[in-house]
Amino acid sequence: VQTCALPILYITARSENCLASANIKTIGQLIKHTRNELLKISNLGSKSIKDIEKQLEEKFGLTLELA
C-alpha cells in the first residue's frame, strides 16, 4: 500500500497537485508527514488535509505521522 501512487486515494486534483509539488507522490511518502508539515505546503489547506486523512483512514486504515 505504501508504494501506491496518490491517485488511489481519490483526493481532489488540487490536493494531489499540491502534494506533487512538495514531491509527495506515494502513500508511504504522505504518511511520513505530520498535519502541521502538510499545512506548510502552498495551497493545501486544512479542509484538503481533512479529506486526505479521511481517505487514508477509510481506504487503508492509515494515519499521518503524529507530531
PDB file of C-alpha atoms in Angstrom:
ATOM      1  CA  VAL A   1       0.000   0.000   0.000  1.00  0.00           C
ATOM      2  CA  GLN A   2       2.758   2.449   0.899  1.00  0.00           C
ATOM      3  CA  THR A   3       4.213   2.287  -2.606  1.00  0.00           C
ATOM      4  CA  CYS A   4       0.844   3.055  -4.215  1.00  0.00           C
ATOM      5  CA  ALA A   5       0.549   6.332  -6.078  1.00  0.00           C
ATOM      6  CA  LEU A   6      -1.692   9.037  -4.617  1.00  0.00           C
ATOM      7  CA  PRO A   7      -4.481   8.794  -7.238  1.00  0.00           C
ATOM      8  CA  ILE A   8      -5.655   5.619  -5.480  1.00  0.00           C
ATOM      9  CA  LEU A   9      -6.848   7.864  -2.628  1.00  0.00           C
ATOM     10  CA  TYR A  10      -9.372   9.656  -4.846  1.00  0.00           C
ATOM     11  CA  ILE A  11      -8.481  13.072  -3.435  1.00  0.00           C
ATOM     12  CA  THR A  12      -9.071  16.256  -5.413  1.00  0.00           C
ATOM     13  CA  ALA A  13      -6.773  17.088  -8.293  1.00  0.00           C
ATOM     14  CA  ARG A  14      -5.803  20.285  -6.495  1.00  0.00           C
ATOM     15  CA  SER A  15      -4.733  18.365  -3.378  1.00  0.00           C
ATOM     16  CA  GLU A  16      -2.862  15.842  -5.486  1.00  0.00           C
ATOM     17  CA  ASN A  17      -1.065  18.631  -7.379  1.00  0.00           C
ATOM     18  CA  CYS A  18      -0.115  20.387  -4.134  1.00  0.00           C
ATOM     19  CA  LEU A  19       1.350  17.180  -2.750  1.00  0.00           C
ATOM     20  CA  ALA A  20       3.187  16.505  -6.014  1.00  0.00           C
ATOM     21  CA  SER A  21       4.708  19.996  -5.894  1.00  0.00           C
ATOM     22  CA  ALA A  22       6.116  19.035  -2.486  1.00  0.00           C
ATOM     23  CA  ASN A  23       7.491  15.819  -4.039  1.00  0.00           C
ATOM     24  CA  ILE A  24       4.971  13.612  -2.219  1.00  0.00           C
ATOM     25  CA  LYS A  25       3.887  11.048  -4.774  1.00  0.00           C
ATOM     26  CA  THR A  26       3.133   7.862  -2.841  1.00  0.00           C
ATOM     27  CA  ILE A  27       1.057   6.951   0.183  1.00  0.00           C
ATOM     28  CA  GLY A  28       4.239   5.945   2.007  1.00  0.00           C
ATOM     29  CA  GLN A  29       5.723   9.406   1.482  1.00  0.00           C
ATOM     30  CA  LEU A  30       2.460  11.032   2.560  1.00  0.00           C
ATOM     31  CA  ILE A  31       2.062   9.208   5.882  1.00  0.00           C
ATOM     32  CA  LYS A  32       5.599  10.182   6.939  1.00  0.00           C
ATOM     33  CA  HIS A  33       4.400  13.786   7.245  1.00  0.00           C
ATOM     34  CA  THR A  34       2.520  15.401  10.099  1.00  0.00           C
ATOM     35  CA  ARG A  35      -0.590  17.512   9.663  1.00  0.00           C
ATOM     36  CA  ASN A  36       1.456  20.625  10.504  1.00  0.00           C
ATOM     37  CA  GLU A  37       4.040  19.776   7.855  1.00  0.00           C
ATOM     38  CA  LEU A  38       1.310  19.382   5.241  1.00  0.00           C
ATOM     39  CA  LEU A  39      -0.234  22.720   6.232  1.00  0.00           C
ATOM     40  CA  LYS A  40       3.027  24.387   5.167  1.00  0.00           C
ATOM     41  CA  ILE A  41       2.555  23.203   1.571  1.00  0.00           C
ATOM     42  CA  SER A  42       1.390  26.044  -0.625  1.00  0.00           C
ATOM     43  CA  ASN A  43      -2.370  25.993  -1.384  1.00  0.00           C
ATOM     44  CA  LEU A  44      -3.019  22.898   0.743  1.00  0.00           C
ATOM     45  CA  GLY A  45      -5.459  23.922   3.455  1.00  0.00           C
ATOM     46  CA  SER A  46      -6.973  22.238   6.469  1.00  0.00           C
ATOM     47  CA  LYS A  47     -10.100  21.155   4.567  1.00  0.00           C
ATOM     48  CA  SER A  48      -7.964  19.355   1.993  1.00  0.00           C
ATOM     49  CA  ILE A  49      -5.910  17.726   4.721  1.00  0.00           C
ATOM     50  CA  LYS A  50      -9.067  16.531   6.488  1.00  0.00           C
ATOM     51  CA  ASP A  51     -10.185  14.936   3.221  1.00  0.00           C
ATOM     52  CA  ILE A  52      -6.781  13.280   2.789  1.00  0.00           C
ATOM     53  CA  GLU A  53      -6.872  11.975   6.362  1.00  0.00           C
ATOM     54  CA  LYS A  54     -10.392  10.631   5.855  1.00  0.00           C
ATOM     55  CA  GLN A  55      -9.417   8.797   2.678  1.00  0.00           C
ATOM     56  CA  LEU A  56      -6.285   7.319   4.294  1.00  0.00           C
ATOM     57  CA  GLU A  57      -8.302   6.033   7.250  1.00  0.00           C
ATOM     58  CA  GLU A  58     -11.289   4.707   5.304  1.00  0.00           C
ATOM     59  CA  LYS A  59      -9.405   3.007   2.495  1.00  0.00           C
ATOM     60  CA  PHE A  60      -6.256   1.765   4.247  1.00  0.00           C
ATOM     61  CA  GLY A  61      -6.603   2.273   7.992  1.00  0.00           C
ATOM     62  CA  LEU A  62      -3.600   4.626   7.901  1.00  0.00           C
ATOM     63  CA  THR A  63      -2.951   7.967   9.569  1.00  0.00           C
ATOM     64  CA  LEU A  64      -0.462  10.778   9.200  1.00  0.00           C
ATOM     65  CA  GLU A  65       2.560  10.941  11.495  1.00  0.00           C
ATOM     66  CA  LEU A  66       1.843  12.304  14.943  1.00  0.00           C
ATOM     67  CA  ALA A  67       3.827  15.378  15.949  1.00  0.00           C
TER      68      ALA A  67
END
